Structures are given as structure tokens and as C-alpha cells.
PDB file of C-alpha atoms in Angstrom:
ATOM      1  CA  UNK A   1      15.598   7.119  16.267  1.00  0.00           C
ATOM      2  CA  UNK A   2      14.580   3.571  14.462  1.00  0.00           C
ATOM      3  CA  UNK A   3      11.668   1.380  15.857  1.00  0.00           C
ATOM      4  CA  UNK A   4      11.685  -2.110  15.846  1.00  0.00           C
ATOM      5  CA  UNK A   5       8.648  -4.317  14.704  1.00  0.00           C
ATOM      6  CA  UNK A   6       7.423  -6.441  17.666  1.00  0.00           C
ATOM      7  CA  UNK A   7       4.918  -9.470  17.582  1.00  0.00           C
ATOM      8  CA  UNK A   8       2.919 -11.041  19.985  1.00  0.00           C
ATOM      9  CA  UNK A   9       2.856 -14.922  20.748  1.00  0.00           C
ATOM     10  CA  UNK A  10      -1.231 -14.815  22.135  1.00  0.00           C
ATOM     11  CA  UNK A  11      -2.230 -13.651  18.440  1.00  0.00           C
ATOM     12  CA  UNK A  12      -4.005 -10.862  19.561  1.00  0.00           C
ATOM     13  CA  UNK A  13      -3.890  -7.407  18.114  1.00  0.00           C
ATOM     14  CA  UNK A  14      -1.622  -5.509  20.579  1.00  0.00           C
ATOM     15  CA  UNK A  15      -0.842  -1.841  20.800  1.00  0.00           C
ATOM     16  CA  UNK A  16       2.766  -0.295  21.393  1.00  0.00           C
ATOM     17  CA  UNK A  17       0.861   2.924  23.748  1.00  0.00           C
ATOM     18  CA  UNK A  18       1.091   2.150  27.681  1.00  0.00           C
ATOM     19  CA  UNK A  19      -1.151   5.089  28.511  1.00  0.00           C
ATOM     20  CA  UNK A  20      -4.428   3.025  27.169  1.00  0.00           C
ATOM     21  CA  UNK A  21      -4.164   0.365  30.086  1.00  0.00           C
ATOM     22  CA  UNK A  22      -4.732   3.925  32.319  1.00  0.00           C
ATOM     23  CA  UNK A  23      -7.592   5.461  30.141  1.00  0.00           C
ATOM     24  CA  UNK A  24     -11.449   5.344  31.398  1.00  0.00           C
ATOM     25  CA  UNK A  25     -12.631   4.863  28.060  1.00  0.00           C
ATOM     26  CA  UNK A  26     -11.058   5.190  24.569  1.00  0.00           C
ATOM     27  CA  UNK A  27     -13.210   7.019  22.500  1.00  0.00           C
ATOM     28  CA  UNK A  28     -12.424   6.019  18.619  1.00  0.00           C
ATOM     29  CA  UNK A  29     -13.799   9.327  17.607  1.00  0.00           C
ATOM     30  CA  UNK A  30     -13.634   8.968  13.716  1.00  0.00           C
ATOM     31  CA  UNK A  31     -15.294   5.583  14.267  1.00  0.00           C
ATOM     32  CA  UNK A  32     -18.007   6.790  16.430  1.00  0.00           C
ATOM     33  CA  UNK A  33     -17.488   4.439  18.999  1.00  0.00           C
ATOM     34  CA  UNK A  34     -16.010   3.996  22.408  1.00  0.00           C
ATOM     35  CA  UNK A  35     -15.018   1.156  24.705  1.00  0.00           C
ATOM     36  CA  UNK A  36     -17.569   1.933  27.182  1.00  0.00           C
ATOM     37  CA  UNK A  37     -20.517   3.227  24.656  1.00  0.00           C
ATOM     38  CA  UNK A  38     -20.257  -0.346  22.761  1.00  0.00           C
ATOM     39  CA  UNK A  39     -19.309  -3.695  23.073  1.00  0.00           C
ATOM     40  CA  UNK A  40     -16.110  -3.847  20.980  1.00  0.00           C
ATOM     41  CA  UNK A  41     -15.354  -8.228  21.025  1.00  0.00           C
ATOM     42  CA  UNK A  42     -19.016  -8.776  20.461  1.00  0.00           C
ATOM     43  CA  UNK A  43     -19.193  -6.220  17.233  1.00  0.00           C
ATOM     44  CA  UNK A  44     -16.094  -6.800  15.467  1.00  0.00           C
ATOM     45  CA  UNK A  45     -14.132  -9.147  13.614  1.00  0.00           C
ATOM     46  CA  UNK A  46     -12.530  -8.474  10.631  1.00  0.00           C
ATOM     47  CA  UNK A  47     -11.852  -5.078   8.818  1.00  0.00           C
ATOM     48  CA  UNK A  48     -10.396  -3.791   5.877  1.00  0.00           C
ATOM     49  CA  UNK A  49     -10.134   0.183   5.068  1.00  0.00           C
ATOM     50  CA  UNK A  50      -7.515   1.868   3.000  1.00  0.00           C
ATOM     51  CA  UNK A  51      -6.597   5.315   1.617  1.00  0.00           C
ATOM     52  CA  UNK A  52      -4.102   8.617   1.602  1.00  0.00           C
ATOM     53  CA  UNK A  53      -1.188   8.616   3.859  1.00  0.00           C
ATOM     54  CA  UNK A  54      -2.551  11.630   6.575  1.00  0.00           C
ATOM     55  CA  UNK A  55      -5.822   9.704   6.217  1.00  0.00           C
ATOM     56  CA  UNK A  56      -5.318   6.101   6.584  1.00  0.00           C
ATOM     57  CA  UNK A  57      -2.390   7.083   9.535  1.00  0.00           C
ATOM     58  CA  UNK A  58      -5.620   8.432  11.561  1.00  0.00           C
ATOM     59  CA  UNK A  59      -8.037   5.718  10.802  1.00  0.00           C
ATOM     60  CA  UNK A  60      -5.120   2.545  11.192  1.00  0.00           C
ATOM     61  CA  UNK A  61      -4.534   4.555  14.384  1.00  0.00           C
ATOM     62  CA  UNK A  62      -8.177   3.851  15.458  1.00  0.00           C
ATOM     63  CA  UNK A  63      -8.830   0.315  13.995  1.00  0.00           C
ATOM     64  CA  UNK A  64      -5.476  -1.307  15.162  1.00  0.00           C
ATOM     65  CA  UNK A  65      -7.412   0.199  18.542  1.00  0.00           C
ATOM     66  CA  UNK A  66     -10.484  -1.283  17.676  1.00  0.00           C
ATOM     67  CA  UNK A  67      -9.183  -4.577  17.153  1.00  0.00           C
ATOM     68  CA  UNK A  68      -6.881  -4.459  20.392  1.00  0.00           C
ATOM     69  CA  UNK A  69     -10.109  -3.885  22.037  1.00  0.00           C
ATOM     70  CA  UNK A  70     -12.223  -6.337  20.728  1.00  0.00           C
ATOM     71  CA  UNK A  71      -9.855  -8.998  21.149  1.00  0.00           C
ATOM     72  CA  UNK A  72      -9.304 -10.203  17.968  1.00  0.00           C
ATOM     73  CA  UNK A  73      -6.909 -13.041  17.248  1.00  0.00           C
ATOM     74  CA  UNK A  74      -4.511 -13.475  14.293  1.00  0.00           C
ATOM     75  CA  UNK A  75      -5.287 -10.653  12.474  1.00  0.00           C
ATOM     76  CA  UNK A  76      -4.187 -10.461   8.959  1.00  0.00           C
ATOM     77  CA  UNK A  77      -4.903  -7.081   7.257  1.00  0.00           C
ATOM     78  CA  UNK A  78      -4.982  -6.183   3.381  1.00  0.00           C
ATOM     79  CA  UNK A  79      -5.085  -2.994   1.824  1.00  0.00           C
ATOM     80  CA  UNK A  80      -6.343  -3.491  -2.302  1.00  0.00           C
ATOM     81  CA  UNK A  81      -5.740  -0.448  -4.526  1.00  0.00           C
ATOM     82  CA  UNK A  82      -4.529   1.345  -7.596  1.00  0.00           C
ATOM     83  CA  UNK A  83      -1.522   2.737  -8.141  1.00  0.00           C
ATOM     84  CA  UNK A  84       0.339   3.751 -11.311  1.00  0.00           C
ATOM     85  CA  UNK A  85       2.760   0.780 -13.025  1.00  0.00           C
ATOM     86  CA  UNK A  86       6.585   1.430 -14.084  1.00  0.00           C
ATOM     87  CA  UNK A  87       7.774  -0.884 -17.253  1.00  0.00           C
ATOM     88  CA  UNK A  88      11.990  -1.028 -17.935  1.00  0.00           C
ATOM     89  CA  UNK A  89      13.336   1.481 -19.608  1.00  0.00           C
ATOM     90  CA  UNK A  90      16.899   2.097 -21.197  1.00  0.00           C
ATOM     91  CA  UNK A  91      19.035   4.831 -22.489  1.00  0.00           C
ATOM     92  CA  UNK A  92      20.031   4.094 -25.927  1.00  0.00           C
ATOM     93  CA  UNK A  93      21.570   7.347 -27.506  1.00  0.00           C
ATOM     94  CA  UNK A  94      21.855  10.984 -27.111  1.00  0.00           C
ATOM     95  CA  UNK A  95      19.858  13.177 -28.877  1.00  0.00           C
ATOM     96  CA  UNK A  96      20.742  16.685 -31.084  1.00  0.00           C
ATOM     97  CA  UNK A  97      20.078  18.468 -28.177  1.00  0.00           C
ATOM     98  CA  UNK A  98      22.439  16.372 -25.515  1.00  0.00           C
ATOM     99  CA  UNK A  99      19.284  15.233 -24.206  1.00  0.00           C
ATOM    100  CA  UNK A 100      19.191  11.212 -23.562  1.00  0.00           C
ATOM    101  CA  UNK A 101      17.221   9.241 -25.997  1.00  0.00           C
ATOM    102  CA  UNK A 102      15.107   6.781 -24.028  1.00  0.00           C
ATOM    103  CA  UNK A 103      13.864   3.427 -25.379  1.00  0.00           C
ATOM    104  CA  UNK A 104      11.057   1.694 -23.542  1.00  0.00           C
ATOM    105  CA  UNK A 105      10.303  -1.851 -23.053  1.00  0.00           C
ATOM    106  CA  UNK A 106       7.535  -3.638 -21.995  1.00  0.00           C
ATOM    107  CA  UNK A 107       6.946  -4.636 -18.758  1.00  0.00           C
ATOM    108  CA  UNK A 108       4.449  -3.786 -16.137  1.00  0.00           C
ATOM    109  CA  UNK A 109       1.602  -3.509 -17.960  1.00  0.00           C
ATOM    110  CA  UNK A 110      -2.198  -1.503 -17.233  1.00  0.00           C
ATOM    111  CA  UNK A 111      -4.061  -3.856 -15.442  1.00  0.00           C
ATOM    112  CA  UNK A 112      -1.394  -5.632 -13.571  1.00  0.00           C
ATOM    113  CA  UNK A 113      -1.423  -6.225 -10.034  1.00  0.00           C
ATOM    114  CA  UNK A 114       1.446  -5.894  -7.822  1.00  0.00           C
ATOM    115  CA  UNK A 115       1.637  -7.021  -5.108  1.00  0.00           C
ATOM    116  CA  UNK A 116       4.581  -5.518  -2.302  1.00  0.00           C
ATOM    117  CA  UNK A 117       7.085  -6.905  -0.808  1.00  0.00           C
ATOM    118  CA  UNK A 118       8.437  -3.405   0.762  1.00  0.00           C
ATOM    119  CA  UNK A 119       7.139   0.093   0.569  1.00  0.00           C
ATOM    120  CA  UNK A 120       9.766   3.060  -0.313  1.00  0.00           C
ATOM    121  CA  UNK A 121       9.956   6.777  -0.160  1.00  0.00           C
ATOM    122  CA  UNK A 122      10.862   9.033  -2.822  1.00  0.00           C
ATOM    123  CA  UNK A 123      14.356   8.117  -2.245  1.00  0.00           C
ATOM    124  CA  UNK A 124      13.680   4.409  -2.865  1.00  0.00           C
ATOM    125  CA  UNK A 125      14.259   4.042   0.937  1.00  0.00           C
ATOM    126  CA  UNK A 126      12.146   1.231   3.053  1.00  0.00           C
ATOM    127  CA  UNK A 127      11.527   3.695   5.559  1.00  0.00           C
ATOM    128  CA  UNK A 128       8.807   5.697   6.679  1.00  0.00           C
ATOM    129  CA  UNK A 129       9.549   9.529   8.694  1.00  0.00           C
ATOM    130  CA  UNK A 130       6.952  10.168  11.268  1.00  0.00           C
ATOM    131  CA  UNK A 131       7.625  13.385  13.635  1.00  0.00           C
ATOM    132  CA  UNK A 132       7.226  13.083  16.968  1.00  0.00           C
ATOM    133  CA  UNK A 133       7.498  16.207  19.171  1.00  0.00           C
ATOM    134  CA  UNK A 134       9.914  17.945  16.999  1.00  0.00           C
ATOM    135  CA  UNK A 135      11.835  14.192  16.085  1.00  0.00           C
ATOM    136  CA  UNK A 136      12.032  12.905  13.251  1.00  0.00           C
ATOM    137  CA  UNK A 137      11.279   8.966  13.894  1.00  0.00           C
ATOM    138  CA  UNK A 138      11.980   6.363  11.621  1.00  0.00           C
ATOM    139  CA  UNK A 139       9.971   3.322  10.882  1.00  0.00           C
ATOM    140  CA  UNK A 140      10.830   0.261   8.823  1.00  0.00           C
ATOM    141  CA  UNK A 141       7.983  -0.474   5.963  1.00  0.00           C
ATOM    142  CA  UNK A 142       8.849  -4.465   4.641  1.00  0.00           C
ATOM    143  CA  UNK A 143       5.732  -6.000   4.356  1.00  0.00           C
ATOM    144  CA  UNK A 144       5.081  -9.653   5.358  1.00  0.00           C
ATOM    145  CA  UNK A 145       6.938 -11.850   3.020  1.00  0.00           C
ATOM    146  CA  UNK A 146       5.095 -15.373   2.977  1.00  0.00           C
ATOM    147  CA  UNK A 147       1.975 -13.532   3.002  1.00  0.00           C
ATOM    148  CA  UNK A 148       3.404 -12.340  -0.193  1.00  0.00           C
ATOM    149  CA  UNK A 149       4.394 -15.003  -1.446  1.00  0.00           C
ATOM    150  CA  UNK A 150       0.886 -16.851  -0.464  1.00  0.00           C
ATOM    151  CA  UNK A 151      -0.986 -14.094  -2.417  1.00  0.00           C
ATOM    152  CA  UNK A 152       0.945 -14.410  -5.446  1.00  0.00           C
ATOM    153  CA  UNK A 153       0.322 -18.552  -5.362  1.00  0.00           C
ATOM    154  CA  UNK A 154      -3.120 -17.697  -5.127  1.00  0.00           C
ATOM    155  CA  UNK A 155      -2.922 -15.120  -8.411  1.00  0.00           C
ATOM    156  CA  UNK A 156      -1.812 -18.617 -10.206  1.00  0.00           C
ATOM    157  CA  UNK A 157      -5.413 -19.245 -10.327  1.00  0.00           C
ATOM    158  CA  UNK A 158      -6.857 -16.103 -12.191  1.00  0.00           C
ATOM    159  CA  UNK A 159      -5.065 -16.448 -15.835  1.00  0.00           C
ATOM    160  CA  UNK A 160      -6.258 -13.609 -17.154  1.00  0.00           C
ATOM    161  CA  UNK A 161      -4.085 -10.688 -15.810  1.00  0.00           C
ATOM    162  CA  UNK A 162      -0.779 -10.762 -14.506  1.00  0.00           C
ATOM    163  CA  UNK A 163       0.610 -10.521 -11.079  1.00  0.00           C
ATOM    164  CA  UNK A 164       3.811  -9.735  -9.841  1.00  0.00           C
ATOM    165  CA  UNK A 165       5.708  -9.159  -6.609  1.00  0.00           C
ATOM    166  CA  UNK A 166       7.563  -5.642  -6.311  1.00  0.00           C
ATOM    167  CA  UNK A 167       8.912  -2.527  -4.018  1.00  0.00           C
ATOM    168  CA  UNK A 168       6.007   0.128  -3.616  1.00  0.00           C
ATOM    169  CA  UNK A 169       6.914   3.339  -4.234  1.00  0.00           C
ATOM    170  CA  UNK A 170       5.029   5.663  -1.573  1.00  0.00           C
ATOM    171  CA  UNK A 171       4.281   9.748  -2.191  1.00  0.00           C
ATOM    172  CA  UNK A 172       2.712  12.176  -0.500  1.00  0.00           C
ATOM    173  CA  UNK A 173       1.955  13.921  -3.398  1.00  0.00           C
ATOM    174  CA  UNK A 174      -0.256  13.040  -6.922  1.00  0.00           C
ATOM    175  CA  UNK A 175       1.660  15.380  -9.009  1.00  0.00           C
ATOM    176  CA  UNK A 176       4.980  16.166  -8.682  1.00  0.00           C
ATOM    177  CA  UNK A 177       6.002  13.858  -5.585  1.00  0.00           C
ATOM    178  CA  UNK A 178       5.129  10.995  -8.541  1.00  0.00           C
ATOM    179  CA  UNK A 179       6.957  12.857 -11.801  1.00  0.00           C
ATOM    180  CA  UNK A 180       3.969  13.959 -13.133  1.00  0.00           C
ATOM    181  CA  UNK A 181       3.853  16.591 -16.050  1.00  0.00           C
ATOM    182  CA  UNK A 182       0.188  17.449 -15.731  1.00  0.00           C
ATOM    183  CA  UNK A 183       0.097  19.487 -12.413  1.00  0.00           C
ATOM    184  CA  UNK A 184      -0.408  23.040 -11.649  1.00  0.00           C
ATOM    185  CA  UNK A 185       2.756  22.883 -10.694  1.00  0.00           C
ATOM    186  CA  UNK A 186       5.906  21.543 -12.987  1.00  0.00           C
ATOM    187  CA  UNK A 187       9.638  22.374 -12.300  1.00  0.00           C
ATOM    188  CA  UNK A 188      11.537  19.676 -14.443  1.00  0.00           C
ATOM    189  CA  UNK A 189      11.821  18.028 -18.081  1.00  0.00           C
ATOM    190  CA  UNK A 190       9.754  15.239 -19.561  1.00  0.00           C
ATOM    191  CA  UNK A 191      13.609  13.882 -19.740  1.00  0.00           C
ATOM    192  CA  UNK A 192      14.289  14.421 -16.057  1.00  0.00           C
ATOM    193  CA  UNK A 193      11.002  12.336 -15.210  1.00  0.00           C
ATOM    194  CA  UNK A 194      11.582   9.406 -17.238  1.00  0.00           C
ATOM    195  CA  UNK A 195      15.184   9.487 -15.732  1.00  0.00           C
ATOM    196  CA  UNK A 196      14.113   9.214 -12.116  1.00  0.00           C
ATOM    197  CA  UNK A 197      11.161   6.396 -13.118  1.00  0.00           C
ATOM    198  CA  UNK A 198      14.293   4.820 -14.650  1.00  0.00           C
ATOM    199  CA  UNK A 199      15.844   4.503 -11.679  1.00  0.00           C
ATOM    200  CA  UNK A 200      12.696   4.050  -9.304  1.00  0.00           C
ATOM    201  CA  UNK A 201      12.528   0.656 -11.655  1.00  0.00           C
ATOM    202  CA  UNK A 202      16.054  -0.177 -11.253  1.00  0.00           C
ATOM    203  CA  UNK A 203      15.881   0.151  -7.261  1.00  0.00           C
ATOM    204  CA  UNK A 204      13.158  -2.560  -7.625  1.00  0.00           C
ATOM    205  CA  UNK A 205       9.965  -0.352  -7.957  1.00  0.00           C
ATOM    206  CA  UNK A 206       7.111  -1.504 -10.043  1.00  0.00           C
ATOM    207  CA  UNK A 207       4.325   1.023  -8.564  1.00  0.00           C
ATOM    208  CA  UNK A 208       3.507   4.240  -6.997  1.00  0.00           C
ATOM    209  CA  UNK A 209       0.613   5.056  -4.415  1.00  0.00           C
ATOM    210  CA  UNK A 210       0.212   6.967  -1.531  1.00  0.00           C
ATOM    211  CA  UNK A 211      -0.462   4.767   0.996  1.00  0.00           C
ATOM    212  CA  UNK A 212       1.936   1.806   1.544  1.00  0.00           C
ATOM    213  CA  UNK A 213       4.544   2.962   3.569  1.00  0.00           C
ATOM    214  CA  UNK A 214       1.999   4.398   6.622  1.00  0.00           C
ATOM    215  CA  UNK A 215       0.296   1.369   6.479  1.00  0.00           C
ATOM    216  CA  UNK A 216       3.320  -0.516   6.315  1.00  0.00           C
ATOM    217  CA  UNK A 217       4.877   0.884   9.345  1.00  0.00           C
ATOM    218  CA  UNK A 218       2.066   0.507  11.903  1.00  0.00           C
ATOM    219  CA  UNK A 219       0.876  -2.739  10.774  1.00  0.00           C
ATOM    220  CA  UNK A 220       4.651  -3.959  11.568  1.00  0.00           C
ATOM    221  CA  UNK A 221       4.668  -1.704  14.530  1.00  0.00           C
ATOM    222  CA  UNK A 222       1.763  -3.483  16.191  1.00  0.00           C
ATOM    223  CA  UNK A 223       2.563  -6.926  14.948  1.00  0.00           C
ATOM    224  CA  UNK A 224      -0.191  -7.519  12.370  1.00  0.00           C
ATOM    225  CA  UNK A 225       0.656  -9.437   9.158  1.00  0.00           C
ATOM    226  CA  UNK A 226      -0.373  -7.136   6.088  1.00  0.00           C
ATOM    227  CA  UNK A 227      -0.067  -7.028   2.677  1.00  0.00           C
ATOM    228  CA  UNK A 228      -0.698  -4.207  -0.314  1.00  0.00           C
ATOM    229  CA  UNK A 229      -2.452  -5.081  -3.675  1.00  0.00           C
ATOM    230  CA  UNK A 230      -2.863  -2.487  -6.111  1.00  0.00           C
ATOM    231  CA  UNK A 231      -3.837  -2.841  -9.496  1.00  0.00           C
ATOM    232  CA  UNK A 232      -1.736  -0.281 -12.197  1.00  0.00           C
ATOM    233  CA  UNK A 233      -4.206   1.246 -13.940  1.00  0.00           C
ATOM    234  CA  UNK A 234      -1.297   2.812 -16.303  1.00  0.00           C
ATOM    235  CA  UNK A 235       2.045   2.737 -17.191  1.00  0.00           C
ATOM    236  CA  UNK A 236       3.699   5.842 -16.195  1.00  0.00           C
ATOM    237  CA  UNK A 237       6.686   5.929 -18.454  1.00  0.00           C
ATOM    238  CA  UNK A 238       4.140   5.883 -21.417  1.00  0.00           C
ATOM    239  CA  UNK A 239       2.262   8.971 -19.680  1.00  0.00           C
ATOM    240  CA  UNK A 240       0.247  10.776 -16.682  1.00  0.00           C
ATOM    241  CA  UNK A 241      -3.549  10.716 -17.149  1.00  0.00           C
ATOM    242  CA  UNK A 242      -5.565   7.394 -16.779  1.00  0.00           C
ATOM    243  CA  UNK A 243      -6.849   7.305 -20.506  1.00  0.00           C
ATOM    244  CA  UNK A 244      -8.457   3.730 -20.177  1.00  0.00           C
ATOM    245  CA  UNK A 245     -12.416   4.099 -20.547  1.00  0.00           C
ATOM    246  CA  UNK A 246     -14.578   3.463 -17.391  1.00  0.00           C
ATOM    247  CA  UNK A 247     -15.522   0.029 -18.365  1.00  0.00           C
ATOM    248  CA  UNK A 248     -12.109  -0.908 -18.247  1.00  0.00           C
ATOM    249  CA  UNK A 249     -10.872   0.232 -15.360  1.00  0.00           C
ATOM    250  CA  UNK A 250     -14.131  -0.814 -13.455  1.00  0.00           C
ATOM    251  CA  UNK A 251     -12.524  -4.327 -14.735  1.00  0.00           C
ATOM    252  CA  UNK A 252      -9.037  -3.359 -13.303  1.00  0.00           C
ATOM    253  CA  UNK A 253     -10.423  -2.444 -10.559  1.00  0.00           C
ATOM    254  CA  UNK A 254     -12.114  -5.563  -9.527  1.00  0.00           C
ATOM    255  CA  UNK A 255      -8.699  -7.410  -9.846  1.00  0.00           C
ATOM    256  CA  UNK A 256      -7.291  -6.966  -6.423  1.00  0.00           C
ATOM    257  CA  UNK A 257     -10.482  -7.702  -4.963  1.00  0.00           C
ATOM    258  CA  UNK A 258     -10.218 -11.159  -7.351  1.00  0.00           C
ATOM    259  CA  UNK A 259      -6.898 -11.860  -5.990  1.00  0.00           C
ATOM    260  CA  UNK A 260      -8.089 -11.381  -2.331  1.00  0.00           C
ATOM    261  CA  UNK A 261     -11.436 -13.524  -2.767  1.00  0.00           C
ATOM    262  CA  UNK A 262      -8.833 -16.544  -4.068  1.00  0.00           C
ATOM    263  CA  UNK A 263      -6.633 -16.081  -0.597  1.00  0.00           C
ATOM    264  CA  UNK A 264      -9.947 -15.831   1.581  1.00  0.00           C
ATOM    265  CA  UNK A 265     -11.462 -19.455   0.075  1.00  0.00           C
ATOM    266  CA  UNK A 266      -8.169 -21.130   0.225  1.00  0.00           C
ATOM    267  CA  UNK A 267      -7.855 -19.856   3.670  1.00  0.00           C
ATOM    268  CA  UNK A 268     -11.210 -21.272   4.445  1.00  0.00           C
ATOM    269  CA  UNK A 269     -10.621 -24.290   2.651  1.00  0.00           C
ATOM    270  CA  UNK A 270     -12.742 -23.866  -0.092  1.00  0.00           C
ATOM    271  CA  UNK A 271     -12.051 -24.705  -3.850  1.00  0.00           C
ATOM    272  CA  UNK A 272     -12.034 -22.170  -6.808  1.00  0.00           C
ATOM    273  CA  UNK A 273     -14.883 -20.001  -7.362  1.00  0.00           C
ATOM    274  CA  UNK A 274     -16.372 -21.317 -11.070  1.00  0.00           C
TER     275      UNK A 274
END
């Protein structure tokens, strides 16, 4: 079964569950509120909250119902991030072994931001399987595309890292779900990971989180415009652990945020920060 993304022409934040309208009170339990214990409209505004996949599903659950309930209008929702960066890579040879002899080249360098255009599984699918009562339910995970486009306008202002538009790549794992050779667990080659990040990058992938495609899916679900910026605070075909000392990625870190401080003041109307 495949959902469709639906919008709504009042700009308010609507929810695709008909069993609210017959609720007493919705109680937003990890939120600690409650439509009857607190005045929703009068509290709220605007919100931004991101992390893991099981995690951010339960809390986007709640604040998509916190903003249906306080009646917010136009709601544009950013989740800012890291994420690990992919550079191009190309088989040049075989080795003495019959192992393929990879080549790297540069390309998505540590400290870049990406910013995505669509969220993919492991697959490099723009899809996203929830299961419902035993059914496997299928969700699409494109992103919205001018906000895209606005954000990366807006990165034309901040010359001193790059920032790019890409496909997401979204696991529900750290280790292996992402290639990694560093886990507790490890069932395949050093050869066989560069091979799939090969092809991850060739199927339009620049990074890998774990959170994009969730938050993908039920922002489109419940017509919100959203957008994912994640910094890469490595580049994963060069290896696994984040090596970079903490100074630097504090810096990294503060990148997105950067990018997103640029898109507020130009939506406001203000100039460049100095």
C-alpha cells in the first residue's frame, strides 16, 4: 500500500488521523502536555527537534499534533544534523588477489553541508516502510524542492564551506546498516564496503544519517514543507571513525545552524549578519 502526500490550502498544520476530531483530550505524553491541561495556540509557534529514526517517528508524531492544535499557519520545518559524506570513487584495476583496485577522488569533503533533495533506504530507494498491523506501508520521502533550492541560494552567502544539494541516504543502523568496519559486528570486506559506497554515490547519494527518511515521510504526509541539513563530519570512503579534533567539529557543527540563520533573516527581510 503507497500513501500519497496531501496539502492543505488554509496553511494550517493538518493531521491525516480522523479519530482526534472524537478524542476528549489529546494528551502529548512525551511532551508533557495536553489539549485540555494547556493552552496549545497561545504557547506555541515554531519548533524544531531532530534525531534517530524510532525516536524522532514518536516525537514528529506528537509535534505535527502540537502544531495541529495550536493552530499554526505555514509551517516550514528543518531538521540540521551530521551525517557522514561520500566523495566519487572509481575502479581502476584489479589487484594480485582479483580484488578491485579502487581510486578515490575528491569530492564531498568533511565539513560540507548537504543539503537533501530526497531521502533513500539502503537500497537507494525514496521510500520509507512503516508496518501497520502486520502491513507493510509505504511512504514516499522527496523533500520540498524550492525549499531546497532556497536554502542552497542562501549558502551563497557563507564562502567559507561548501554546500551542495544531494539524495540522503537513511539507516537504521550506525555500524553495519552504513558499511562500517569498526562494529562489534563485521560480515564483509573493506572491498565490499567501498563497492556499495560506490554505488550509494552513483545512485545520487552524498550522505548517510539516520533520520531523513521518517522525517521525510510524515512531514509530506501532513503537508508541511521540510528540509534536512547535515553537515559531513567525514568522508566515509577515506574511513569510519570521526578523527577531526573537537574544536573542529564544534566548527562543523555550527554550519547547518549558519545556513539556517541566513534562510531565517532573508525570510524576515533582514540583510546579512556582519
Amino acid at each position: 500500500m503507497t500513501e500519497t502526500t496531501g496539502y492543505s490550502g488554509s496553511g494550517f498544520v493538518h493531521v491525516k488521523n480522523p479519530h482526534l476530531d472524537s478524542m476528549e483530550e489529546d494528551v502529548l505524553y512525551h511532551l508533557d502536555l495536553g489539549t485540555k491541561t494547556h493552552n496549545l495556540p497561545a504557547m506555541f509557534g515554531d519548533i524544531k527537534h531532530g534525531m534517530g529514526i524510532p525516536s524522532i517517528s514518536i516525537m514528529l508524531h506528537e509535534l505535527i499534533k502540537l502544531l495541529h492544535h495550536a493552530k499554526c499557519r505555514d509551517v516550514t520545518i528543518i531538521r540540521i544534523g551530521t551525517s557522514g559524506g561520500l566523495v566519487w570513487q572509481q575502479v581502476t584495476g584489479v589487484t594480485s588477489s582479483g580484488s578491485a583496485s579502487v581510486s578515490i577522488c575528491p569530492g564531498i569533503e568533511a565539513g560540507s553541508v548537504v543539503i537533501t533533495d530526497t531521502a533513500v533506504d539502503s537500497s537507494f530507494r525514496p521510500r520509507f516502510e512503516q508496518v501497520v498491523l502486520g502491513d507493510v506501508v509505504v511512504r514516499s520521502t522527496e523533500l520540498d524542492k524550492e525549499l531546497a533550492e532556497e536554502l542552497l541560494a542562501c549558502s551563497r552567502e557563507i564562502a567559507d564551506f561548501p554546500t551542495l544539494i544531494g539524495h540522503t541516504m537513511c539507516t537504521y543502523d550506525f555500524y553495519e546498516g552504513q558499511g562500517r568496519l569498526d562494529g562489534a559486528l563485521c560480515s564483509f570486506s573493506s572491498e565490499k564496503k567501498l563497492e556499495y559506497l560506490s554505488r550509494a554515490y552513483d545512485a545520487g547519494v552524498r550522505n548517510i544519517e539516520m533520520e531523513s527518511s521518517a522525517f521525510a515521510a510524515l512531514c509530506g504526509l501532513c503537508g508541511l514543507k521540510a528540509a534536512v541539513v547535515c553537515v559531513a563530519l567525514l568522508d566515509r570512503l577515506e574511513g569510519d571513525q570521526i578523527r577531526a579534533s573537537h574544536d573542529v567539529l564544534w566548527e562543523y557543527q555550527q554550519r547547518p545552524q549558519r545556513l539556517i540563520a541566513a534562510f531565517i533573516r532573508k525570510r524576515l527581510g533582514l540583510g546579512p549578519a556582519h
